[in-house]
CSV table of C-alpha atoms in Angstrom, one decimal:
chain,number,residue,atom,x,y,z
G,149,MET,CA,0.0,0.0,0.0
G,150,LEU,CA,1.4,3.4,-1.0
G,151,TRP,CA,0.7,5.2,2.2
G,152,ALA,CA,2.4,2.5,4.3
G,153,ALA,CA,5.4,2.5,2.1
G,154,ARG,CA,5.7,6.3,2.4
G,155,LEU,CA,5.2,6.3,6.1
G,156,SER,CA,7.7,3.5,6.6
G,157,GLY,CA,10.2,5.3,4.4
G,158,PHE,CA,9.7,8.6,6.3
G,159,LEU,CA,10.1,7.0,9.7
G,160,SER,CA,13.3,5.1,8.6
G,161,ALA,CA,14.7,8.3,7.2
G,162,ALA,CA,13.9,10.3,10.3
G,163,MET,CA,15.6,7.7,12.5
G,164,LEU,CA,18.6,7.6,10.3
G,165,MET,CA,18.9,11.4,10.5
G,166,VAL,CA,18.6,11.3,14.3
G,167,VAL,CA,21.5,8.8,14.5
G,168,LEU,CA,23.8,10.4,11.9
G,169,SER,CA,23.0,14.1,12.1
G,170,PRO,CA,22.7,15.4,15.7
G,171,SER,CA,24.0,18.8,14.6
G,172,LEU,CA,21.1,19.7,12.3
G,173,GLN,CA,19.7,23.2,12.7
G,174,SER,CA,16.6,23.7,14.8
G,175,PHE,CA,13.1,24.4,13.5
G,176,PRO,CA,12.4,28.0,14.4
G,177,PRO,CA,10.1,27.5,17.4
G,178,ALA,CA,12.8,25.4,19.1
G,179,GLU,CA,14.7,28.6,19.6
G,180,ALA,CA,12.5,29.0,22.7
G,181,ILE,CA,13.6,25.7,24.1
G,182,ARG,CA,16.8,25.2,26.1
G,183,SER,CA,17.6,21.7,27.2
G,184,SER,CA,18.7,21.3,30.8
G,185,GLN,CA,18.3,18.8,33.7
G,186,PHE,CA,17.0,16.2,31.2
G,187,ASP,CA,18.5,13.4,33.3
G,188,SER,CA,16.8,14.6,36.4
G,189,HIS,CA,13.9,12.5,37.6
G,190,VAL,CA,11.0,13.4,39.8
G,191,ARG,CA,8.6,11.0,41.5
G,192,PHE,CA,5.0,11.7,42.3
G,193,PRO,CA,4.5,10.4,45.8
G,194,GLY,CA,0.7,10.0,45.6
G,195,GLN,CA,-1.2,6.8,45.2
G,196,ILE,CA,-1.3,5.7,41.5
G,197,ALA,CA,-3.8,3.5,39.8
G,198,GLY,CA,-3.0,-0.2,40.6
G,199,GLY,CA,-1.5,0.7,44.0
G,200,ALA,CA,2.0,1.5,42.9
G,201,ARG,CA,3.7,4.4,44.5
G,202,GLY,CA,6.3,6.7,42.9
G,203,LEU,CA,5.5,7.5,39.3
G,204,PRO,CA,8.8,8.6,37.6
G,205,PHE,CA,8.9,11.4,35.1
G,206,ARG,CA,11.9,13.2,33.8
G,207,ARG,CA,12.1,16.9,34.3
G,208,ALA,CA,11.3,18.8,31.1
G,209,PRO,CA,13.9,20.9,29.3
G,210,SER,CA,13.8,24.5,30.4
G,211,PHE,CA,12.3,27.0,28.0
G,212,ARG,CA,12.1,30.8,27.5
G,213,ASN,CA,10.5,33.2,25.1
G,214,ALA,CA,12.1,34.1,21.9
G,215,ALA,CA,13.5,37.6,21.7
G,216,ASP,CA,10.5,39.3,20.1
G,217,CYS,CA,7.9,37.8,22.5
G,218,GLY,CA,8.0,40.4,25.2
G,219,ASN,CA,7.8,39.6,28.9
G,220,ALA,CA,4.5,38.1,30.1
G,221,THR,CA,3.7,38.3,33.8
G,222,GLY,CA,2.6,35.5,36.0
G,223,ASN,CA,-0.8,37.1,36.5
G,224,VAL,CA,-3.6,35.0,35.1
G,225,CYS,CA,-5.4,38.1,33.9
G,226,ASP,CA,-2.5,39.3,31.8
G,227,PRO,CA,-4.1,40.0,28.4
G,228,SER,CA,-1.0,38.9,26.5
G,229,LEU,CA,-1.3,35.2,27.7
G,230,VAL,CA,-2.4,32.2,25.7
G,231,HIS,CA,-4.7,30.2,27.9
G,232,ILE,CA,-4.9,26.4,27.6
G,233,ALA,CA,-7.2,24.1,29.7
G,234,ILE,CA,-6.4,20.4,30.1
G,235,THR,CA,-7.4,17.7,32.6
G,236,LEU,CA,-5.1,15.7,34.8
G,237,ASP,CA,-5.9,12.3,36.1
G,238,GLU,CA,-3.9,9.2,37.0
G,239,GLY,CA,-5.0,7.1,34.0
G,240,TYR,CA,-4.1,9.7,31.4
G,241,LEU,CA,-1.3,11.5,33.3
G,242,ARG,CA,1.4,10.3,31.0
G,243,GLY,CA,-0.5,11.7,28.0
G,244,SER,CA,-1.2,15.0,29.7
G,245,VAL,CA,2.5,15.5,30.5
G,246,ALA,CA,3.4,14.7,26.9
G,247,ALA,CA,0.8,17.2,25.6
G,248,VAL,CA,2.1,20.0,27.7
G,249,HIS,CA,5.6,19.2,26.7
G,250,SER,CA,4.7,19.3,23.0
G,251,VAL,CA,3.1,22.7,23.5
G,252,VAL,CA,6.1,24.4,25.1
G,253,GLN,CA,8.5,22.6,22.7
G,254,HIS,CA,6.9,24.2,19.7
G,255,ALA,CA,5.7,27.6,21.1
G,256,MET,CA,7.7,30.6,20.0
G,257,CYS,CA,6.7,32.2,23.3
G,258,PRO,CA,6.3,29.3,25.8
G,259,GLU,CA,6.5,31.7,28.9
G,260,SER,CA,3.4,33.4,27.5
G,261,VAL,CA,1.3,30.2,27.7
G,262,PHE,CA,-0.8,29.8,30.8
G,263,PHE,CA,-2.2,26.3,31.6
G,264,HIS,CA,-5.4,25.7,33.5
G,265,PHE,CA,-5.3,22.1,34.9
G,266,LEU,CA,-8.7,20.5,35.9
G,267,VAL,CA,-8.2,17.8,38.5
G,268,SER,CA,-10.1,15.6,40.9
G,269,ASP,CA,-6.9,15.1,42.9
G,270,PRO,CA,-5.3,18.4,43.7
G,271,SER,CA,-1.9,16.8,44.5
G,272,LEU,CA,-1.3,16.2,40.8
G,273,GLY,CA,-0.3,19.9,40.7
G,274,ASP,CA,2.8,19.0,42.6
G,275,LEU,CA,3.9,16.7,39.8
G,276,VAL,CA,3.4,19.4,37.2
G,277,ARG,CA,5.4,21.8,39.2
G,278,ALA,CA,8.3,19.3,39.5
G,279,VAL,CA,8.3,18.3,35.8
G,280,PHE,CA,7.8,21.8,34.5
G,281,PRO,CA,9.4,24.2,37.0
G,282,GLN,CA,9.0,27.2,34.7
G,283,LEU,CA,5.4,26.5,33.6
G,284,ARG,CA,2.8,29.2,34.3
G,285,PHE,CA,-0.3,27.3,35.5
G,286,LYS,CA,-3.1,27.0,38.0
G,287,VAL,CA,-4.9,23.9,39.3
G,288,TYR,CA,-8.7,23.8,39.6
G,289,TYR,CA,-10.5,21.2,41.6
G,290,PHE,CA,-13.4,19.6,39.8
G,291,ASP,CA,-15.8,17.8,42.1
G,292,PRO,CA,-16.9,14.5,40.5
G,293,ALA,CA,-20.2,14.8,42.4
G,294,ARG,CA,-21.2,17.7,40.2
G,295,VAL,CA,-21.8,15.5,37.2
G,296,ARG,CA,-22.0,12.0,38.6
G,297,GLY,CA,-25.8,11.9,38.6
G,298,LEU,CA,-25.9,13.2,35.0
G,299,ILE,CA,-23.5,10.7,33.4
G,300,SER,CA,-25.0,7.9,31.3
G,301,SER,CA,-23.2,4.7,30.3
G,302,SER,CA,-21.1,4.7,27.2
G,303,VAL,CA,-19.1,2.3,25.0
G,304,ARG,CA,-15.9,2.9,27.0
G,305,GLN,CA,-15.5,3.3,30.7
G,306,ALA,CA,-13.1,6.2,30.1
G,307,LEU,CA,-15.9,8.2,28.5
G,308,GLU,CA,-17.9,7.8,31.8
G,309,GLU,CA,-15.3,9.4,34.0
G,310,PRO,CA,-16.6,12.6,35.7
G,311,LEU,CA,-13.4,14.6,34.7
G,312,ASN,CA,-14.3,14.0,31.1
G,313,TYR,CA,-17.2,16.4,31.6
G,314,ALA,CA,-15.1,19.1,33.3
G,315,ARG,CA,-14.8,20.9,29.9
G,316,ASN,CA,-18.5,21.8,30.3
G,317,TYR,CA,-17.7,24.0,33.3
G,318,LEU,CA,-14.7,25.9,32.2
G,319,ALA,CA,-16.6,29.2,32.2
G,320,ASP,CA,-17.5,28.6,35.8
G,321,LEU,CA,-14.1,27.3,37.0
G,322,LEU,CA,-11.7,29.8,35.4
G,323,GLU,CA,-11.3,33.4,36.5
G,324,PRO,CA,-13.8,35.9,34.9
G,325,CYS,CA,-10.9,37.8,33.4
G,326,VAL,CA,-10.1,34.7,31.3
G,327,ARG,CA,-12.3,35.4,28.3
G,328,ARG,CA,-10.9,32.8,25.9
G,329,VAL,CA,-9.4,29.4,26.3
G,330,ILE,CA,-8.1,26.5,24.2
G,331,TYR,CA,-9.4,23.2,25.5
G,332,LEU,CA,-7.1,20.2,24.8
G,333,ASP,CA,-7.6,16.5,25.4
G,334,SER,CA,-4.8,14.5,27.1
G,335,ASP,CA,-4.1,12.1,24.2
G,336,LEU,CA,-2.6,14.5,21.7
G,337,VAL,CA,0.5,16.4,20.9
G,338,LEU,CA,1.1,19.7,19.0
G,339,VAL,CA,3.7,20.0,16.3
G,340,ASP,CA,3.1,23.7,15.6
G,341,ASP,CA,3.0,26.9,17.6
G,342,VAL,CA,-0.2,27.0,19.7
G,343,ALA,CA,-0.3,30.8,19.2
G,344,LYS,CA,-1.6,30.2,15.7
G,345,LEU,CA,-4.6,28.3,17.0
G,346,TRP,CA,-5.1,31.0,19.7
G,347,ARG,CA,-5.4,33.7,17.1
G,348,THR,CA,-8.4,31.9,15.4
G,349,ASP,CA,-11.1,34.3,14.4
G,350,LEU,CA,-14.4,32.9,15.9
G,351,GLY,CA,-16.5,35.3,13.9
G,352,GLY,CA,-18.9,36.0,16.9
G,353,ARG,CA,-19.3,32.2,17.6
G,354,THR,CA,-18.8,30.7,21.0
G,355,VAL,CA,-17.0,27.5,19.9
G,356,GLY,CA,-14.3,27.0,17.2
G,357,ALA,CA,-13.3,23.6,16.1
G,358,PRO,CA,-12.5,21.6,13.0
G,359,GLU,CA,-15.8,20.3,11.5
G,360,TYR,CA,-16.3,17.1,9.6
G,361,CYS,CA,-19.5,17.5,7.6
G,362,HIS,CA,-19.0,14.2,5.7
G,363,ALA,CA,-19.4,12.2,8.9
G,364,ASN,CA,-22.6,10.4,9.7
G,365,PHE,CA,-24.1,12.9,12.2
G,366,THR,CA,-27.2,10.9,12.9
G,367,LYS,CA,-25.4,7.9,14.5
G,368,TYR,CA,-24.7,9.9,17.6
G,369,PHE,CA,-28.4,9.9,18.5
G,370,THR,CA,-30.9,7.2,19.1
G,371,ASP,CA,-34.0,6.2,17.2
G,372,ARG,CA,-36.0,7.8,20.0
G,373,PHE,CA,-34.3,11.2,19.4
G,374,TRP,CA,-35.1,11.1,15.7
G,375,SER,CA,-38.6,9.8,16.0
G,376,GLU,CA,-39.9,12.3,18.6
G,377,GLU,CA,-40.7,15.7,17.2
G,378,GLN,CA,-39.6,17.6,20.3
G,379,PHE,CA,-36.1,16.3,19.8
G,380,ALA,CA,-35.8,15.9,16.0
G,381,GLY,CA,-36.5,19.6,15.5
G,382,THR,CA,-33.5,20.6,17.6
G,383,PHE,CA,-31.3,21.2,14.5
G,384,GLU,CA,-34.0,23.0,12.5
G,385,GLY,CA,-32.5,26.1,10.8
G,386,ARG,CA,-29.0,24.7,11.4
G,387,ARG,CA,-26.6,22.7,9.2
G,388,PRO,CA,-25.1,20.5,11.9
G,389,CYS,CA,-21.8,18.8,11.4
G,390,TYR,CA,-19.7,16.5,13.7
G,391,PHE,CA,-16.9,18.1,15.5
G,392,ASN,CA,-14.5,16.6,18.0
G,393,THR,CA,-14.6,18.2,21.4
G,394,GLY,CA,-11.0,17.3,22.2
G,395,VAL,CA,-9.7,20.5,20.5
G,396,MET,CA,-11.8,23.6,20.9
G,397,VAL,CA,-11.2,27.4,21.1
G,398,LEU,CA,-13.9,28.7,23.4
G,399,ASP,CA,-15.1,32.3,23.9
G,400,LEU,CA,-15.8,32.1,27.6
G,401,ALA,CA,-17.3,35.6,27.8
G,402,ARG,CA,-20.0,34.7,25.3
G,403,TRP,CA,-20.5,31.3,27.0
G,404,ARG,CA,-21.1,32.9,30.3
G,405,ARG,CA,-23.6,35.4,28.9
G,406,ALA,CA,-25.6,32.7,27.1
G,407,GLY,CA,-25.5,30.2,30.0
G,408,TYR,CA,-24.3,27.3,27.9
G,409,THR,CA,-23.3,25.2,30.8
G,410,ARG,CA,-26.9,24.9,31.9
G,411,ARG,CA,-28.1,24.2,28.4
G,412,ILE,CA,-25.6,21.2,28.2
G,413,GLU,CA,-26.8,20.0,31.7
G,414,ARG,CA,-30.4,20.1,30.6
G,415,TRP,CA,-29.7,17.7,27.7
G,416,MET,CA,-27.9,15.4,30.1
G,417,GLU,CA,-30.9,15.4,32.4
G,418,ILE,CA,-33.2,14.5,29.5
G,419,GLN,CA,-30.8,11.6,28.6
G,420,LYS,CA,-31.2,10.2,32.1
G,421,SER,CA,-34.9,10.6,32.4
G,422,PRO,CA,-37.6,8.2,31.3
G,423,PRO,CA,-38.4,6.8,28.8
G,424,GLY,CA,-34.8,6.4,27.8
G,425,ARG,CA,-31.6,7.5,26.0
G,426,ILE,CA,-31.6,10.0,23.3
G,427,TYR,CA,-27.8,9.8,22.4
G,428,GLU,CA,-24.7,7.7,22.6
G,429,LEU,CA,-21.0,8.3,23.4
G,430,GLY,CA,-20.7,10.2,26.7
G,431,SER,CA,-19.8,13.9,26.7
G,432,LEU,CA,-19.8,14.6,23.0
G,433,PRO,CA,-23.6,14.6,22.0
G,434,PRO,CA,-24.6,17.4,24.5
G,435,PHE,CA,-22.0,19.6,22.8
G,436,LEU,CA,-23.4,18.7,19.4
G,437,LEU,CA,-27.0,19.4,20.5
G,438,VAL,CA,-26.1,22.8,21.8
G,439,PHE,CA,-23.4,24.0,19.2
G,440,ALA,CA,-23.5,21.9,16.0
G,441,GLY,CA,-24.3,24.1,13.0
G,442,GLN,CA,-23.1,27.1,15.0
G,443,VAL,CA,-19.3,26.4,15.2
G,444,ALA,CA,-16.6,28.5,13.8
G,445,ALA,CA,-14.8,26.2,11.5
G,446,ILE,CA,-11.0,25.7,12.1
G,447,GLU,CA,-8.5,24.1,9.7
G,448,HIS,CA,-8.4,20.3,10.0
G,449,ARG,CA,-4.7,20.5,10.5
G,450,TRP,CA,-5.5,21.4,14.2
G,451,ASN,CA,-7.1,18.1,15.0
G,452,GLN,CA,-5.8,15.1,13.1
G,453,HIS,CA,-8.0,12.9,15.3
G,454,GLY,CA,-8.9,9.2,15.3
G,455,LEU,CA,-5.3,7.9,15.7
G,456,GLY,CA,-6.4,5.8,18.6
G,457,GLY,CA,-8.6,3.7,16.3
G,458,ASP,CA,-12.3,3.0,17.1
G,459,ASN,CA,-13.8,2.9,20.6
G,460,ILE,CA,-13.6,-0.9,20.8
G,461,LEU,CA,-10.5,-2.3,19.1
G,462,GLY,CA,-8.3,0.7,19.0
G,463,SER,CA,-6.8,-0.4,15.7
G,464,CYS,CA,-4.1,1.5,13.9
G,465,ARG,CA,-5.1,4.4,11.8
G,466,ASP,CA,-3.5,6.6,9.1
G,467,LEU,CA,-3.6,10.4,8.9
G,468,HIS,CA,-6.4,12.3,7.1
G,469,PRO,CA,-5.3,14.1,4.0
G,470,GLY,CA,-3.6,17.5,4.4
G,471,PRO,CA,-1.0,19.2,6.6
G,472,VAL,CA,-0.7,18.5,10.3
G,473,SER,CA,-0.4,20.8,13.3
G,474,LEU,CA,-1.9,18.6,16.0
G,475,LEU,CA,-2.0,14.8,16.3
G,476,HIS,CA,-4.8,13.3,18.3
G,477,TRP,CA,-5.1,9.7,19.5
G,478,SER,CA,-8.9,9.8,20.1
G,479,GLY,CA,-10.3,6.3,20.3
G,480,SER,CA,-9.5,3.5,22.6
G,481,GLY,CA,-5.8,3.0,21.5
G,482,LYS,CA,-3.4,5.3,23.4
G,483,PRO,CA,0.2,5.6,22.2
G,484,TRP,CA,1.7,5.2,25.7
G,485,ALA,CA,-0.1,2.0,26.3
G,486,ARG,CA,0.7,0.5,22.9
G,487,LEU,CA,4.4,1.6,23.1
G,488,GLY,CA,4.6,0.2,26.6
G,489,GLY,CA,3.0,-3.1,25.6
G,490,GLY,CA,5.4,-3.5,22.6
G,491,ARG,CA,2.5,-3.3,20.1
G,492,PRO,CA,2.9,0.3,18.7
G,493,CYS,CA,1.2,1.6,15.6
G,494,PRO,CA,3.4,3.4,13.1
G,495,LEU,CA,2.2,6.9,14.1
G,496,ASP,CA,2.8,6.3,17.8
G,497,ALA,CA,6.5,7.0,17.0
G,498,LEU,CA,5.5,10.6,16.5
G,499,TRP,CA,4.1,10.8,20.1
G,500,ALA,CA,7.2,9.2,21.7
G,501,PRO,CA,9.6,12.2,21.5
G,502,PHE,CA,7.3,14.2,23.9
G,503,ASP,CA,7.0,11.4,26.5
G,504,LEU,CA,8.7,12.3,29.7
G,505,TYR,CA,7.9,9.1,31.6
G,506,GLY,CA,10.9,6.9,32.7
G,507,PRO,CA,14.4,7.0,31.3
G,508,ALA,CA,15.0,9.0,28.1
G,509,ALA,CA,14.6,6.9,25.0
G,510,VAL,CA,16.9,9.2,23.0
G,511,GLU,CA,19.4,11.9,24.0
G,512,PRO,CA,17.8,15.4,24.3
G,513,SER,CA,19.7,17.0,21.4
G,514,ARG,CA,18.8,14.0,19.1
G,515,GLN,CA,15.3,14.0,20.3
G,516,THR,CA,15.0,17.6,19.2
G,517,VAL,CA,16.4,16.6,15.8
G,518,ALA,CA,13.7,14.0,15.5
G,519,ILE,CA,11.0,16.5,16.2
G,520,ASN,CA,12.5,19.0,13.8
G,521,GLN,CA,12.9,16.4,11.1
G,522,PHE,CA,9.2,15.6,11.5
G,523,ASN,CA,8.2,19.2,11.3
G,524,SER,CA,10.2,19.7,8.1
G,525,HIS,CA,8.0,17.2,6.5
G,526,ILE,CA,4.6,18.3,7.8
G,527,HIS,CA,5.4,22.1,7.5
G,528,PRO,CA,7.3,22.2,4.2
G,529,PRO,CA,8.3,25.5,2.6
G,530,GLU,CA,5.5,27.4,1.0
G,531,GLY,CA,4.8,26.0,-2.5
G,532,SER,CA,6.1,22.6,-1.7
G,533,ALA,CA,4.3,19.5,-0.5
G,534,GLY,CA,5.8,17.3,2.3
G,535,PRO,CA,5.3,13.6,2.3
G,536,MET,CA,2.8,13.8,5.3
G,537,GLN,CA,0.5,15.9,3.1
G,538,HIS,CA,-0.1,13.0,0.8
G,539,LEU,CA,-1.1,10.3,3.3
G,540,HIS,CA,-4.7,9.3,3.5
G,541,LYS,CA,-6.9,6.5,4.6
G,542,PRO,CA,-7.0,3.6,2.1
């Protein structure tokens, strides 16, 4: 198959360049990264899933803004900051750390990025502080009891976790001065400067996300939903399209004014009430019910999703056509689990350079070369087409 041959060839070439050419020049955003203390390890002393104590992570390389970034303050209300919200939990902790690492690795102004971590275990903030000593962030406790009575069963247990619904409450949890935020899932990595995503023009909409209008939108809702007029008319006057809620730019000021949190909760209450379900798949459908057809469309490059396969088997997937700025392992297959189990998919190798769990797989300088080599393919010079732009599903 052509795509497999191209991917195999690219990965082989990248590995060869890592081994033979550690002195290659950096991709521009890497000017903001300075490697230090990479051999240092920190251990999270809290109780970890399975009962093991002491989860080892390497300390991330230090980073600083490029010369033309200016000096952002540590004040969460500083209007020059880029705000990112992401959840932290024991099961996905390795993924969250890799996601944060990928953001600061590719940001031209990493000191101007402020992270908002949503947790059910506040002690996880200590791990973040140890792994990323320079990171600007705040930890917000999300009480699982707030949504436990609203959650309905789904195809995967992970989709039923209360923290998966914390994104619904960002407008309530974050400071009122935070008027916009990028929400990111824990199973993704960025390979581009997040400031580009931050500057997205929402055109007066509350939510911005890549839309997929070719997807079968009806499958997310039950026969009951489509057969009862009170529900089936929900999308009247709209052209609803599927969008993945793992990458969103949110206008929190508009959200607060319109009371969207309560609108989402109302659909969750209907789902739990007799005579039965109106949708499938956990936290996604309430977002579709409220926002589908009213989303500011963002380039697909900002959510190359589905790399975790489907929600049952987690089989290997290829990239969608087009350039890539963010790789997202949505689905049941997670790169850290597949790599750790010795059964990786080809694209999992693109997540590995950002993993800070355990001993370093490659030396820091060579790891940066691997990242830059990848970027040179997915962000080719204007007018040229890199190999990653031609890959598509068979």
